[in-house]
mmCIF file with all atom_site columns, C-alpha atoms in Angstrom:
data_model
loop_
_atom_site.group_PDB
_atom_site.id
_atom_site.type_symbol
_atom_site.label_atom_id
_atom_site.label_alt_id
_atom_site.label_comp_id
_atom_site.label_asym_id
_atom_site.label_entity_id
_atom_site.label_seq_id
_atom_site.pdbx_PDB_ins_code
_atom_site.Cartn_x
_atom_site.Cartn_y
_atom_site.Cartn_z
_atom_site.occupancy
_atom_site.B_iso_or_equiv
_atom_site.pdbx_formal_charge
_atom_site.auth_seq_id
_atom_site.auth_comp_id
_atom_site.auth_asym_id
_atom_site.auth_atom_id
_atom_site.pdbx_PDB_model_num
ATOM 1   C CA . MET A 1 1   ? 84.950 -25.758 -17.740 1.00 58.00 ? 995  MET A CA 1
ATOM 2   C CA . MET A 1 2   ? 82.672 -23.316 -19.559 1.00 70.00 ? 996  MET A CA 1
ATOM 3   C CA . LYS A 1 3   ? 81.716 -24.389 -23.064 1.00 81.00 ? 997  LYS A CA 1
ATOM 4   C CA . THR A 1 4   ? 82.547 -21.967 -25.854 1.00 92.00 ? 998  THR A CA 1
ATOM 5   C CA . VAL A 1 5   ? 79.898 -22.948 -28.360 1.00 96.00 ? 999  VAL A CA 1
ATOM 6   C CA . VAL A 1 6   ? 77.105 -21.557 -30.516 1.00 97.00 ? 1000 VAL A CA 1
ATOM 7   C CA . VAL A 1 7   ? 73.905 -23.596 -30.658 1.00 97.00 ? 1001 VAL A CA 1
ATOM 8   C CA . ARG A 1 8   ? 72.142 -22.814 -33.922 1.00 97.00 ? 1002 ARG A CA 1
ATOM 9   C CA . ASN A 1 9   ? 68.708 -24.355 -33.373 1.00 96.00 ? 1003 ASN A CA 1
ATOM 10  C CA . ILE A 1 10  ? 66.479 -23.559 -30.398 1.00 98.00 ? 1004 ILE A CA 1
ATOM 11  C CA . PRO A 1 11  ? 62.781 -24.165 -29.714 1.00 97.00 ? 1005 PRO A CA 1
ATOM 12  C CA . ARG A 1 12  ? 60.359 -21.332 -30.366 1.00 98.00 ? 1006 ARG A CA 1
ATOM 13  C CA . GLY A 1 13  ? 56.879 -21.216 -28.903 1.00 97.00 ? 1007 GLY A CA 1
ATOM 14  C CA . PRO A 1 14  ? 53.586 -20.426 -30.651 1.00 97.00 ? 1008 PRO A CA 1
ATOM 15  C CA . GLN A 1 15  ? 53.413 -16.782 -31.662 1.00 97.00 ? 1009 GLN A CA 1
ATOM 16  C CA . HIS A 1 16  ? 49.784 -16.370 -30.589 1.00 97.00 ? 1010 HIS A CA 1
ATOM 17  C CA . ALA A 1 17  ? 50.715 -17.284 -27.011 1.00 98.00 ? 1011 ALA A CA 1
ATOM 18  C CA . ILE A 1 18  ? 53.783 -15.030 -27.049 1.00 98.00 ? 1012 ILE A CA 1
ATOM 19  C CA . ASP A 1 19  ? 51.618 -12.142 -28.270 1.00 98.00 ? 1013 ASP A CA 1
ATOM 20  C CA . ALA A 1 20  ? 49.117 -12.834 -25.482 1.00 97.00 ? 1014 ALA A CA 1
ATOM 21  C CA . LEU A 1 21  ? 51.903 -12.666 -22.899 1.00 98.00 ? 1015 LEU A CA 1
ATOM 22  C CA . ARG A 1 22  ? 52.982 -9.278  -24.244 1.00 98.00 ? 1016 ARG A CA 1
ATOM 23  C CA . VAL A 1 23  ? 49.440 -7.933  -23.976 1.00 97.00 ? 1017 VAL A CA 1
ATOM 24  C CA . ALA A 1 24  ? 49.115 -9.239  -20.420 1.00 97.00 ? 1018 ALA A CA 1
ATOM 25  C CA . GLY A 1 25  ? 52.348 -7.545  -19.331 1.00 97.00 ? 1019 GLY A CA 1
ATOM 26  C CA . VAL A 1 26  ? 55.038 -8.340  -16.809 1.00 98.00 ? 1020 VAL A CA 1
ATOM 27  C CA . ALA A 1 27  ? 53.066 -7.908  -13.575 1.00 97.00 ? 1021 ALA A CA 1
ATOM 28  C CA . THR A 1 28  ? 50.163 -10.084 -14.684 1.00 97.00 ? 1022 THR A CA 1
ATOM 29  C CA . VAL A 1 29  ? 52.410 -12.786 -16.153 1.00 98.00 ? 1023 VAL A CA 1
ATOM 30  C CA . HIS A 1 30  ? 54.478 -12.825 -12.955 1.00 98.00 ? 1024 HIS A CA 1
ATOM 31  C CA . GLU A 1 31  ? 51.328 -13.321 -10.880 1.00 96.00 ? 1025 GLU A CA 1
ATOM 32  C CA . ALA A 1 32  ? 50.002 -15.960 -13.282 1.00 96.00 ? 1026 ALA A CA 1
ATOM 33  C CA . MET A 1 33  ? 53.191 -17.978 -12.719 1.00 96.00 ? 1027 MET A CA 1
ATOM 34  C CA . GLY A 1 34  ? 52.762 -17.951 -8.953  1.00 96.00 ? 1028 GLY A CA 1
ATOM 35  C CA . ARG A 1 35  ? 54.918 -14.854 -8.466  1.00 96.00 ? 1029 ARG A CA 1
ATOM 36  C CA . SER A 1 36  ? 57.997 -16.346 -10.077 1.00 96.00 ? 1030 SER A CA 1
ATOM 37  C CA . GLY A 1 37  ? 60.292 -15.600 -13.014 1.00 97.00 ? 1031 GLY A CA 1
ATOM 38  C CA . LEU A 1 38  ? 61.168 -11.970 -12.358 1.00 98.00 ? 1032 LEU A CA 1
ATOM 39  C CA . MET A 1 39  ? 64.608 -10.565 -13.033 1.00 98.00 ? 1033 MET A CA 1
ATOM 40  C CA . GLN A 1 40  ? 66.109 -8.241  -10.447 1.00 98.00 ? 1034 GLN A CA 1
ATOM 41  C CA . PRO A 1 41  ? 64.357 -4.848  -10.297 1.00 97.00 ? 1035 PRO A CA 1
ATOM 42  C CA . TYR A 1 42  ? 67.526 -3.002  -11.277 1.00 98.00 ? 1036 TYR A CA 1
ATOM 43  C CA . MET A 1 43  ? 66.788 -4.092  -14.863 1.00 98.00 ? 1037 MET A CA 1
ATOM 44  C CA . ARG A 1 44  ? 65.144 -0.991  -16.318 1.00 98.00 ? 1038 ARG A CA 1
ATOM 45  C CA . PRO A 1 45  ? 64.052 0.014   -19.826 1.00 98.00 ? 1039 PRO A CA 1
ATOM 46  C CA . ILE A 1 46  ? 66.109 2.746   -21.419 1.00 98.00 ? 1040 ILE A CA 1
ATOM 47  C CA . TYR A 1 47  ? 62.908 4.588   -22.357 1.00 97.00 ? 1041 TYR A CA 1
ATOM 48  C CA . ALA A 1 48  ? 59.343 4.481   -21.071 1.00 97.00 ? 1042 ALA A CA 1
ATOM 49  C CA . GLY A 1 49  ? 56.491 2.763   -22.840 1.00 97.00 ? 1043 GLY A CA 1
ATOM 50  C CA . ALA A 1 50  ? 58.294 -0.160  -24.446 1.00 97.00 ? 1044 ALA A CA 1
ATOM 51  C CA . CYS A 1 51  ? 56.430 -3.463  -24.146 1.00 98.00 ? 1045 CYS A CA 1
ATOM 52  C CA . ILE A 1 52  ? 57.739 -6.635  -25.774 1.00 98.00 ? 1046 ILE A CA 1
ATOM 53  C CA . ALA A 1 53  ? 57.583 -10.408 -25.645 1.00 98.00 ? 1047 ALA A CA 1
ATOM 54  C CA . GLY A 1 54  ? 59.695 -12.817 -27.632 1.00 98.00 ? 1048 GLY A CA 1
ATOM 55  C CA . THR A 1 55  ? 61.766 -15.965 -27.725 1.00 98.00 ? 1049 THR A CA 1
ATOM 56  C CA . ALA A 1 56  ? 65.011 -15.763 -25.773 1.00 98.00 ? 1050 ALA A CA 1
ATOM 57  C CA . VAL A 1 57  ? 68.252 -16.079 -27.705 1.00 98.00 ? 1051 VAL A CA 1
ATOM 58  C CA . THR A 1 58  ? 70.871 -16.262 -24.970 1.00 98.00 ? 1052 THR A CA 1
ATOM 59  C CA . ALA A 1 59  ? 74.485 -15.135 -24.843 1.00 98.00 ? 1053 ALA A CA 1
ATOM 60  C CA . LEU A 1 60  ? 77.100 -15.340 -22.120 1.00 98.00 ? 1054 LEU A CA 1
ATOM 61  C CA . ALA A 1 61  ? 79.699 -12.591 -22.310 1.00 97.00 ? 1055 ALA A CA 1
ATOM 62  C CA . ALA A 1 62  ? 82.731 -11.502 -20.325 1.00 97.00 ? 1056 ALA A CA 1
ATOM 63  C CA . PRO A 1 63  ? 82.484 -8.232  -18.375 1.00 97.00 ? 1057 PRO A CA 1
ATOM 64  C CA . GLY A 1 64  ? 83.218 -5.256  -20.594 1.00 96.00 ? 1058 GLY A CA 1
ATOM 65  C CA . ASP A 1 65  ? 83.495 -7.484  -23.668 1.00 97.00 ? 1059 ASP A CA 1
ATOM 66  C CA . ASN A 1 66  ? 80.704 -7.497  -26.253 1.00 97.00 ? 1060 ASN A CA 1
ATOM 67  C CA . TRP A 1 67  ? 82.211 -9.990  -28.718 1.00 97.00 ? 1061 TRP A CA 1
ATOM 68  C CA . MET A 1 68  ? 79.534 -12.600 -28.042 1.00 97.00 ? 1062 MET A CA 1
ATOM 69  C CA . LEU A 1 69  ? 76.753 -10.098 -28.698 1.00 98.00 ? 1063 LEU A CA 1
ATOM 70  C CA . HIS A 1 70  ? 77.995 -9.819  -32.266 1.00 97.00 ? 1064 HIS A CA 1
ATOM 71  C CA . VAL A 1 71  ? 78.135 -13.606 -32.491 1.00 98.00 ? 1065 VAL A CA 1
ATOM 72  C CA . ALA A 1 72  ? 74.580 -13.877 -31.142 1.00 98.00 ? 1066 ALA A CA 1
ATOM 73  C CA . VAL A 1 73  ? 73.111 -11.491 -33.714 1.00 98.00 ? 1067 VAL A CA 1
ATOM 74  C CA . GLU A 1 74  ? 73.529 -14.124 -36.421 1.00 97.00 ? 1068 GLU A CA 1
ATOM 75  C CA . GLN A 1 75  ? 71.377 -16.570 -34.451 1.00 98.00 ? 1069 GLN A CA 1
ATOM 76  C CA . CYS A 1 76  ? 68.506 -14.146 -33.938 1.00 98.00 ? 1070 CYS A CA 1
ATOM 77  C CA . ARG A 1 77  ? 65.282 -14.303 -35.920 1.00 98.00 ? 1071 ARG A CA 1
ATOM 78  C CA . ALA A 1 78  ? 62.231 -12.086 -36.169 1.00 98.00 ? 1072 ALA A CA 1
ATOM 79  C CA . ASN A 1 79  ? 60.324 -11.783 -32.870 1.00 98.00 ? 1073 ASN A CA 1
ATOM 80  C CA . ASP A 1 80  ? 63.276 -12.950 -30.751 1.00 98.00 ? 1074 ASP A CA 1
ATOM 81  C CA . VAL A 1 81  ? 64.728 -11.134 -27.725 1.00 98.00 ? 1075 VAL A CA 1
ATOM 82  C CA . LEU A 1 82  ? 68.484 -11.174 -27.136 1.00 98.00 ? 1076 LEU A CA 1
ATOM 83  C CA . VAL A 1 83  ? 69.267 -11.976 -23.494 1.00 98.00 ? 1077 VAL A CA 1
ATOM 84  C CA . VAL A 1 84  ? 72.830 -11.382 -22.307 1.00 98.00 ? 1078 VAL A CA 1
ATOM 85  C CA . GLY A 1 85  ? 74.209 -12.770 -19.075 1.00 98.00 ? 1079 GLY A CA 1
ATOM 86  C CA . LEU A 1 86  ? 77.653 -11.830 -17.759 1.00 97.00 ? 1080 LEU A CA 1
ATOM 87  C CA . MET A 1 87  ? 80.491 -13.890 -16.314 1.00 96.00 ? 1081 MET A CA 1
ATOM 88  C CA . GLY A 1 88  ? 80.877 -11.227 -13.618 1.00 95.00 ? 1082 GLY A CA 1
ATOM 89  C CA . ASP A 1 89  ? 79.324 -7.972  -12.445 1.00 95.00 ? 1083 ASP A CA 1
ATOM 90  C CA . ASN A 1 90  ? 79.632 -5.170  -14.976 1.00 96.00 ? 1084 ASN A CA 1
ATOM 91  C CA . THR A 1 91  ? 78.008 -1.879  -15.932 1.00 97.00 ? 1085 THR A CA 1
ATOM 92  C CA . ASP A 1 92  ? 80.006 -0.987  -19.067 1.00 97.00 ? 1086 ASP A CA 1
ATOM 93  C CA . GLY A 1 93  ? 78.033 0.080   -22.140 1.00 97.00 ? 1087 GLY A CA 1
ATOM 94  C CA . MET A 1 94  ? 78.098 -3.297  -23.865 1.00 97.00 ? 1088 MET A CA 1
ATOM 95  C CA . ILE A 1 95  ? 75.284 -2.598  -26.329 1.00 98.00 ? 1089 ILE A CA 1
ATOM 96  C CA . GLY A 1 96  ? 74.697 0.523   -28.383 1.00 97.00 ? 1090 GLY A CA 1
ATOM 97  C CA . ASP A 1 97  ? 73.207 1.714   -31.629 1.00 97.00 ? 1091 ASP A CA 1
ATOM 98  C CA . LEU A 1 98  ? 75.348 -0.381  -34.013 1.00 96.00 ? 1092 LEU A CA 1
ATOM 99  C CA . ILE A 1 99  ? 74.560 -3.808  -32.549 1.00 97.00 ? 1093 ILE A CA 1
ATOM 100 C CA . SER A 1 100 ? 70.973 -2.687  -32.072 1.00 98.00 ? 1094 SER A CA 1
ATOM 101 C CA . ALA A 1 101 ? 70.648 -1.605  -35.697 1.00 98.00 ? 1095 ALA A CA 1
ATOM 102 C CA . SER A 1 102 ? 71.709 -5.085  -36.776 1.00 98.00 ? 1096 SER A CA 1
ATOM 103 C CA . LEU A 1 103 ? 69.279 -6.708  -34.347 1.00 98.00 ? 1097 LEU A CA 1
ATOM 104 C CA . LYS A 1 104 ? 66.407 -4.503  -35.444 1.00 98.00 ? 1098 LYS A CA 1
ATOM 105 C CA . MET A 1 105 ? 67.085 -5.276  -39.087 1.00 98.00 ? 1099 MET A CA 1
ATOM 106 C CA . ARG A 1 106 ? 66.596 -8.964  -38.244 1.00 98.00 ? 1100 ARG A CA 1
ATOM 107 C CA . GLY A 1 107 ? 63.242 -8.249  -36.591 1.00 98.00 ? 1101 GLY A CA 1
ATOM 108 C CA . VAL A 1 108 ? 64.450 -8.694  -33.014 1.00 98.00 ? 1102 VAL A CA 1
ATOM 109 C CA . LYS A 1 109 ? 62.056 -7.146  -30.496 1.00 98.00 ? 1103 LYS A CA 1
ATOM 110 C CA . GLY A 1 110 ? 64.666 -5.897  -28.044 1.00 98.00 ? 1104 GLY A CA 1
ATOM 111 C CA . CYS A 1 111 ? 67.574 -6.769  -25.788 1.00 98.00 ? 1105 CYS A CA 1
ATOM 112 C CA . VAL A 1 112 ? 67.850 -7.614  -22.091 1.00 98.00 ? 1106 VAL A CA 1
ATOM 113 C CA . ILE A 1 113 ? 71.401 -7.300  -20.757 1.00 98.00 ? 1107 ILE A CA 1
ATOM 114 C CA . ASP A 1 114 ? 72.794 -7.572  -17.241 1.00 98.00 ? 1108 ASP A CA 1
ATOM 115 C CA . ALA A 1 115 ? 75.306 -4.808  -17.948 1.00 98.00 ? 1109 ALA A CA 1
ATOM 116 C CA . GLY A 1 116 ? 75.304 -1.296  -19.349 1.00 98.00 ? 1110 GLY A CA 1
ATOM 117 C CA . CYS A 1 117 ? 73.745 0.264   -22.432 1.00 98.00 ? 1111 CYS A CA 1
ATOM 118 C CA . ARG A 1 118 ? 74.781 3.388   -24.293 1.00 97.00 ? 1112 ARG A CA 1
ATOM 119 C CA . ASP A 1 119 ? 73.617 5.509   -27.264 1.00 97.00 ? 1113 ASP A CA 1
ATOM 120 C CA . VAL A 1 120 ? 70.281 5.836   -25.490 1.00 98.00 ? 1114 VAL A CA 1
ATOM 121 C CA . ARG A 1 121 ? 69.036 8.806   -27.491 1.00 98.00 ? 1115 ARG A CA 1
ATOM 122 C CA . THR A 1 122 ? 69.722 7.061   -30.789 1.00 98.00 ? 1116 THR A CA 1
ATOM 123 C CA . LEU A 1 123 ? 68.139 3.816   -29.581 1.00 98.00 ? 1117 LEU A CA 1
ATOM 124 C CA . THR A 1 124 ? 65.057 5.743   -28.474 1.00 98.00 ? 1118 THR A CA 1
ATOM 125 C CA . GLU A 1 125 ? 64.799 7.402   -31.880 1.00 97.00 ? 1119 GLU A CA 1
ATOM 126 C CA . MET A 1 126 ? 65.223 3.970   -33.504 1.00 96.00 ? 1120 MET A CA 1
ATOM 127 C CA . GLY A 1 127 ? 62.485 2.513   -31.339 1.00 97.00 ? 1121 GLY A CA 1
ATOM 128 C CA . PHE A 1 128 ? 64.708 -0.349  -30.228 1.00 98.00 ? 1122 PHE A CA 1
ATOM 129 C CA . PRO A 1 129 ? 64.179 -1.068  -26.513 1.00 98.00 ? 1123 PRO A CA 1
ATOM 130 C CA . VAL A 1 130 ? 66.861 -2.330  -24.171 1.00 98.00 ? 1124 VAL A CA 1
ATOM 131 C CA . TRP A 1 131 ? 66.463 -3.366  -20.554 1.00 98.00 ? 1125 TRP A CA 1
ATOM 132 C CA . SER A 1 132 ? 69.802 -2.954  -18.813 1.00 98.00 ? 1126 SER A CA 1
ATOM 133 C CA . ARG A 1 133 ? 71.496 -2.826  -15.454 1.00 98.00 ? 1127 ARG A CA 1
ATOM 134 C CA . ALA A 1 134 ? 72.927 0.624   -16.103 1.00 97.00 ? 1128 ALA A CA 1
ATOM 135 C CA . ILE A 1 135 ? 73.431 3.394   -18.625 1.00 98.00 ? 1129 ILE A CA 1
ATOM 136 C CA . SER A 1 136 ? 77.120 3.885   -19.332 1.00 97.00 ? 1130 SER A CA 1
ATOM 137 C CA . ALA A 1 137 ? 79.155 5.442   -22.120 1.00 97.00 ? 1131 ALA A CA 1
ATOM 138 C CA . ARG A 1 138 ? 82.142 3.279   -21.171 1.00 96.00 ? 1132 ARG A CA 1
ATOM 139 C CA . GLY A 1 139 ? 83.291 1.255   -24.184 1.00 92.00 ? 1133 GLY A CA 1
ATOM 140 C CA . THR A 1 140 ? 84.109 -2.427  -24.488 1.00 94.00 ? 1134 THR A CA 1
ATOM 141 C CA . VAL A 1 141 ? 86.671 -4.811  -25.948 1.00 95.00 ? 1135 VAL A CA 1
ATOM 142 C CA . LYS A 1 142 ? 86.453 -7.990  -28.042 1.00 95.00 ? 1136 LYS A CA 1
ATOM 143 C CA . GLU A 1 143 ? 88.809 -10.507 -26.466 1.00 94.00 ? 1137 GLU A CA 1
ATOM 144 C CA . THR A 1 144 ? 86.949 -13.268 -24.623 1.00 93.00 ? 1138 THR A CA 1
ATOM 145 C CA . VAL A 1 145 ? 84.803 -16.030 -26.091 1.00 95.00 ? 1139 VAL A CA 1
ATOM 146 C CA . GLY A 1 146 ? 81.656 -17.089 -24.284 1.00 95.00 ? 1140 GLY A CA 1
ATOM 147 C CA . ASN A 1 147 ? 78.688 -18.958 -25.681 1.00 96.00 ? 1141 ASN A CA 1
ATOM 148 C CA . VAL A 1 148 ? 75.363 -18.520 -27.470 1.00 98.00 ? 1142 VAL A CA 1
ATOM 149 C CA . ASN A 1 149 ? 72.130 -20.399 -26.813 1.00 98.00 ? 1143 ASN A CA 1
ATOM 150 C CA . LEU A 1 150 ? 73.130 -22.197 -23.663 1.00 97.00 ? 1144 LEU A CA 1
ATOM 151 C CA . PRO A 1 151 ? 71.332 -21.472 -20.360 1.00 97.00 ? 1145 PRO A CA 1
ATOM 152 C CA . VAL A 1 152 ? 72.388 -18.214 -18.713 1.00 98.00 ? 1146 VAL A CA 1
ATOM 153 C CA . VAL A 1 153 ? 71.602 -16.391 -15.508 1.00 98.00 ? 1147 VAL A CA 1
ATOM 154 C CA . CYS A 1 154 ? 70.573 -12.810 -16.254 1.00 98.00 ? 1148 CYS A CA 1
ATOM 155 C CA . ALA A 1 155 ? 69.837 -10.462 -13.354 1.00 98.00 ? 1149 ALA A CA 1
ATOM 156 C CA . GLY A 1 156 ? 69.230 -13.382 -11.023 1.00 97.00 ? 1150 GLY A CA 1
ATOM 157 C CA . ALA A 1 157 ? 66.875 -15.299 -13.343 1.00 98.00 ? 1151 ALA A CA 1
ATOM 158 C CA . LEU A 1 158 ? 67.690 -18.513 -15.186 1.00 98.00 ? 1152 LEU A CA 1
ATOM 159 C CA . VAL A 1 159 ? 66.978 -18.150 -18.896 1.00 98.00 ? 1153 VAL A CA 1
ATOM 160 C CA . ASN A 1 160 ? 67.009 -21.113 -21.257 1.00 98.00 ? 1154 ASN A CA 1
ATOM 161 C CA . PRO A 1 161 ? 67.088 -20.511 -25.001 1.00 98.00 ? 1155 PRO A CA 1
ATOM 162 C CA . GLY A 1 162 ? 63.506 -20.772 -26.199 1.00 98.00 ? 1156 GLY A CA 1
ATOM 163 C CA . ASP A 1 163 ? 61.976 -19.345 -23.023 1.00 98.00 ? 1157 ASP A CA 1
ATOM 164 C CA . VAL A 1 164 ? 59.781 -16.305 -23.526 1.00 98.00 ? 1158 VAL A CA 1
ATOM 165 C CA . ILE A 1 165 ? 60.917 -12.913 -22.264 1.00 98.00 ? 1159 ILE A CA 1
ATOM 166 C CA . VAL A 1 166 ? 58.220 -10.392 -21.369 1.00 98.00 ? 1160 VAL A CA 1
ATOM 167 C CA . ALA A 1 167 ? 59.489 -6.884  -20.651 1.00 98.00 ? 1161 ALA A CA 1
ATOM 168 C CA . ASP A 1 168 ? 57.819 -3.538  -20.042 1.00 98.00 ? 1162 ASP A CA 1
ATOM 169 C CA . ASP A 1 169 ? 57.966 -0.582  -17.657 1.00 98.00 ? 1163 ASP A CA 1
ATOM 170 C CA . ASP A 1 170 ? 57.511 -2.938  -14.686 1.00 98.00 ? 1164 ASP A CA 1
ATOM 171 C CA . GLY A 1 171 ? 60.641 -4.975  -15.451 1.00 98.00 ? 1165 GLY A CA 1
ATOM 172 C CA . VAL A 1 172 ? 61.419 -8.338  -17.045 1.00 98.00 ? 1166 VAL A CA 1
ATOM 173 C CA . VAL A 1 173 ? 59.888 -11.777 -16.473 1.00 98.00 ? 1167 VAL A CA 1
ATOM 174 C CA . VAL A 1 174 ? 60.944 -15.158 -17.883 1.00 98.00 ? 1168 VAL A CA 1
ATOM 175 C CA . VAL A 1 175 ? 58.337 -17.730 -18.952 1.00 98.00 ? 1169 VAL A CA 1
ATOM 176 C CA . PRO A 1 176 ? 59.745 -21.264 -19.342 1.00 98.00 ? 1170 PRO A CA 1
ATOM 177 C CA . TYR A 1 177 ? 59.284 -22.744 -22.799 1.00 98.00 ? 1171 TYR A CA 1
ATOM 178 C CA . ALA A 1 178 ? 57.240 -25.674 -21.495 1.00 97.00 ? 1172 ALA A CA 1
ATOM 179 C CA . ASP A 1 179 ? 54.762 -23.311 -19.798 1.00 97.00 ? 1173 ASP A CA 1
ATOM 180 C CA . ILE A 1 180 ? 54.189 -20.727 -22.539 1.00 98.00 ? 1174 ILE A CA 1
ATOM 181 C CA . GLU A 1 181 ? 50.629 -21.642 -23.481 1.00 97.00 ? 1175 GLU A CA 1
ATOM 182 C CA . LYS A 1 182 ? 49.558 -22.471 -19.924 1.00 98.00 ? 1176 LYS A CA 1
ATOM 183 C CA . VAL A 1 183 ? 50.844 -19.163 -18.567 1.00 98.00 ? 1177 VAL A CA 1
ATOM 184 C CA . ALA A 1 184 ? 49.291 -17.231 -21.465 1.00 97.00 ? 1178 ALA A CA 1
ATOM 185 C CA . ALA A 1 185 ? 45.901 -18.774 -20.634 1.00 97.00 ? 1179 ALA A CA 1
ATOM 186 C CA . LEU A 1 186 ? 46.269 -18.050 -16.909 1.00 97.00 ? 1180 LEU A CA 1
ATOM 187 C CA . ALA A 1 187 ? 47.355 -14.483 -17.644 1.00 96.00 ? 1181 ALA A CA 1
ATOM 188 C CA . LEU A 1 188 ? 44.267 -13.966 -19.819 1.00 96.00 ? 1182 LEU A CA 1
ATOM 189 C CA . GLN A 1 189 ? 42.018 -15.262 -17.036 1.00 96.00 ? 1183 GLN A CA 1
ATOM 190 C CA . ARG A 1 190 ? 43.675 -12.932 -14.568 1.00 94.00 ? 1184 ARG A CA 1
ATOM 191 C CA . THR A 1 191 ? 43.348 -9.963  -16.916 1.00 95.00 ? 1185 THR A CA 1
ATOM 192 C CA . GLU A 1 192 ? 39.634 -10.624 -17.451 1.00 94.00 ? 1186 GLU A CA 1
ATOM 193 C CA . LYS A 1 193 ? 39.078 -10.908 -13.694 1.00 92.00 ? 1187 LYS A CA 1
ATOM 194 C CA . GLU A 1 194 ? 40.974 -7.675  -13.030 1.00 92.00 ? 1188 GLU A CA 1
ATOM 195 C CA . ASP A 1 195 ? 39.015 -5.856  -15.740 1.00 93.00 ? 1189 ASP A CA 1
ATOM 196 C CA . LYS A 1 196 ? 35.742 -6.819  -14.054 1.00 93.00 ? 1190 LYS A CA 1
ATOM 197 C CA . SER A 1 197 ? 37.060 -5.772  -10.645 1.00 92.00 ? 1191 SER A CA 1
ATOM 198 C CA . ARG A 1 198 ? 38.282 -2.456  -12.027 1.00 93.00 ? 1192 ARG A CA 1
ATOM 199 C CA . LEU A 1 199 ? 34.765 -1.597  -13.219 1.00 95.00 ? 1193 LEU A CA 1
ATOM 200 C CA . ARG A 1 200 ? 33.453 -2.174  -9.698  1.00 95.00 ? 1194 ARG A CA 1
ATOM 201 C CA . TYR A 1 201 ? 36.215 -0.039  -8.167  1.00 95.00 ? 1195 TYR A CA 1
ATOM 202 C CA . GLU A 1 202 ? 35.468 2.746   -10.613 1.00 95.00 ? 1196 GLU A CA 1
ATOM 203 C CA . ALA A 1 203 ? 31.810 2.513   -9.560  1.00 96.00 ? 1197 ALA A CA 1
ATOM 204 C CA . GLY A 1 204 ? 32.840 3.196   -5.969  1.00 96.00 ? 1198 GLY A CA 1
ATOM 205 C CA . GLU A 1 205 ? 33.052 -0.259  -4.401  1.00 95.00 ? 1199 GLU A CA 1
ATOM 206 C CA . LEU A 1 206 ? 35.953 -0.998  -2.068  1.00 96.00 ? 1200 LEU A CA 1
ATOM 207 C CA . VAL A 1 207 ? 38.574 -3.658  -2.628  1.00 94.00 ? 1201 VAL A CA 1
ATOM 208 C CA . LEU A 1 208 ? 37.721 -4.915  0.876   1.00 95.00 ? 1202 LEU A CA 1
ATOM 209 C CA . ASP A 1 209 ? 34.274 -5.901  -0.378  1.00 94.00 ? 1203 ASP A CA 1
ATOM 210 C CA . VAL A 1 210 ? 35.003 -6.865  -3.978  1.00 92.00 ? 1204 VAL A CA 1
ATOM 211 C CA . ALA A 1 211 ? 37.813 -9.193  -2.888  1.00 91.00 ? 1205 ALA A CA 1
ATOM 212 C CA . GLY A 1 212 ? 35.950 -10.452 0.186   1.00 94.00 ? 1206 GLY A CA 1
ATOM 213 C CA . MET A 1 213 ? 38.677 -9.407  2.608   1.00 96.00 ? 1207 MET A CA 1
ATOM 214 C CA . ARG A 1 214 ? 36.526 -8.581  5.648   1.00 95.00 ? 1208 ARG A CA 1
ATOM 215 C CA . PRO A 1 215 ? 36.002 -12.124 7.039   1.00 96.00 ? 1209 PRO A CA 1
ATOM 216 C CA . GLY A 1 216 ? 39.731 -12.861 6.858   1.00 97.00 ? 1210 GLY A CA 1
ATOM 217 C CA . LEU A 1 217 ? 40.583 -9.618  8.641   1.00 96.00 ? 1211 LEU A CA 1
ATOM 218 C CA . ALA A 1 218 ? 38.027 -10.333 11.366  1.00 96.00 ? 1212 ALA A CA 1
ATOM 219 C CA . ALA A 1 219 ? 39.367 -13.867 11.792  1.00 97.00 ? 1213 ALA A CA 1
ATOM 220 C CA . ARG A 1 220 ? 42.787 -12.384 12.459  1.00 97.00 ? 1214 ARG A CA 1
ATOM 221 C CA . GLY A 1 221 ? 41.449 -10.091 15.158  1.00 97.00 ? 1215 GLY A CA 1
ATOM 222 C CA . LEU A 1 222 ? 40.851 -6.800  13.375  1.00 96.00 ? 1216 LEU A CA 1
ATOM 223 C CA . VAL A 1 223 ? 38.058 -4.815  15.057  1.00 95.00 ? 1217 VAL A CA 1
ATOM 224 C CA . TYR A 1 224 ? 36.517 -1.424  14.309  1.00 95.00 ? 1218 TYR A CA 1
ATOM 225 C CA . VAL A 1 225 ? 35.766 1.192   16.961  1.00 95.00 ? 1219 VAL A CA 1
ATOM 226 C CA . ASP A 1 226 ? 34.081 4.548   16.555  1.00 94.00 ? 1220 ASP A CA 1
ATOM 227 C CA . SER A 1 227 ? 36.582 6.474   18.655  1.00 94.00 ? 1221 SER A CA 1
ATOM 228 C CA . ILE A 1 228 ? 39.985 6.046   20.265  1.00 91.00 ? 1222 ILE A CA 1
ATOM 229 C CA . ASN A 1 229 ? 38.136 6.438   23.569  1.00 91.00 ? 1223 ASN A CA 1
ATOM 230 C CA . ASP A 1 230 ? 36.424 3.092   22.892  1.00 85.00 ? 1224 ASP A CA 1
ATOM 231 C CA . LEU A 1 231 ? 39.735 1.211   23.140  1.00 85.00 ? 1225 LEU A CA 1
#
């Protein structure tokens, strides 16, 4: 049976590492974790340019019912990200400007919800980013109790309260709490390496040479000919 409970205290990682994950961005963090942790690509930001990272406060809600989002607001602190999983598939507009205004007042960085979002223009003007499954004006009810700060599955990814959520134009990635500092360090190393490579590409070098791809291609049988007549 599903527990209907609110857990008040969750772990929160070091802010310097969380900030480093935000700077690195979703694609780099995903690669740094061995290409893991991504939510489904249907999770899209409601406006371009938003880039956040923060501690996950989790909520499990019934489809078309945003009661537990209101419950979760009370448990959110500055620099958190509200992550909402659903008991079933849904695209109703379960978060809008009113819940978001309350979250923003508490210093929450944004919301990730495997359902719909509405009031997009107002949220954009507020500067409160939401990553959602859909945009929908369809309203919700308040009838079913779920839980707050228990593990949830959001858009195919397991999220434990205290994990770090990184979200930007490329999507959403989940960094497990135990790996926050390790992944931040690996992401920084990857960023520094890519920055050096980018300078070489901009100078005219080819990725084939910078990344040393030619021997591997030759080993797999790739050959060059000067004309199709040489085949």
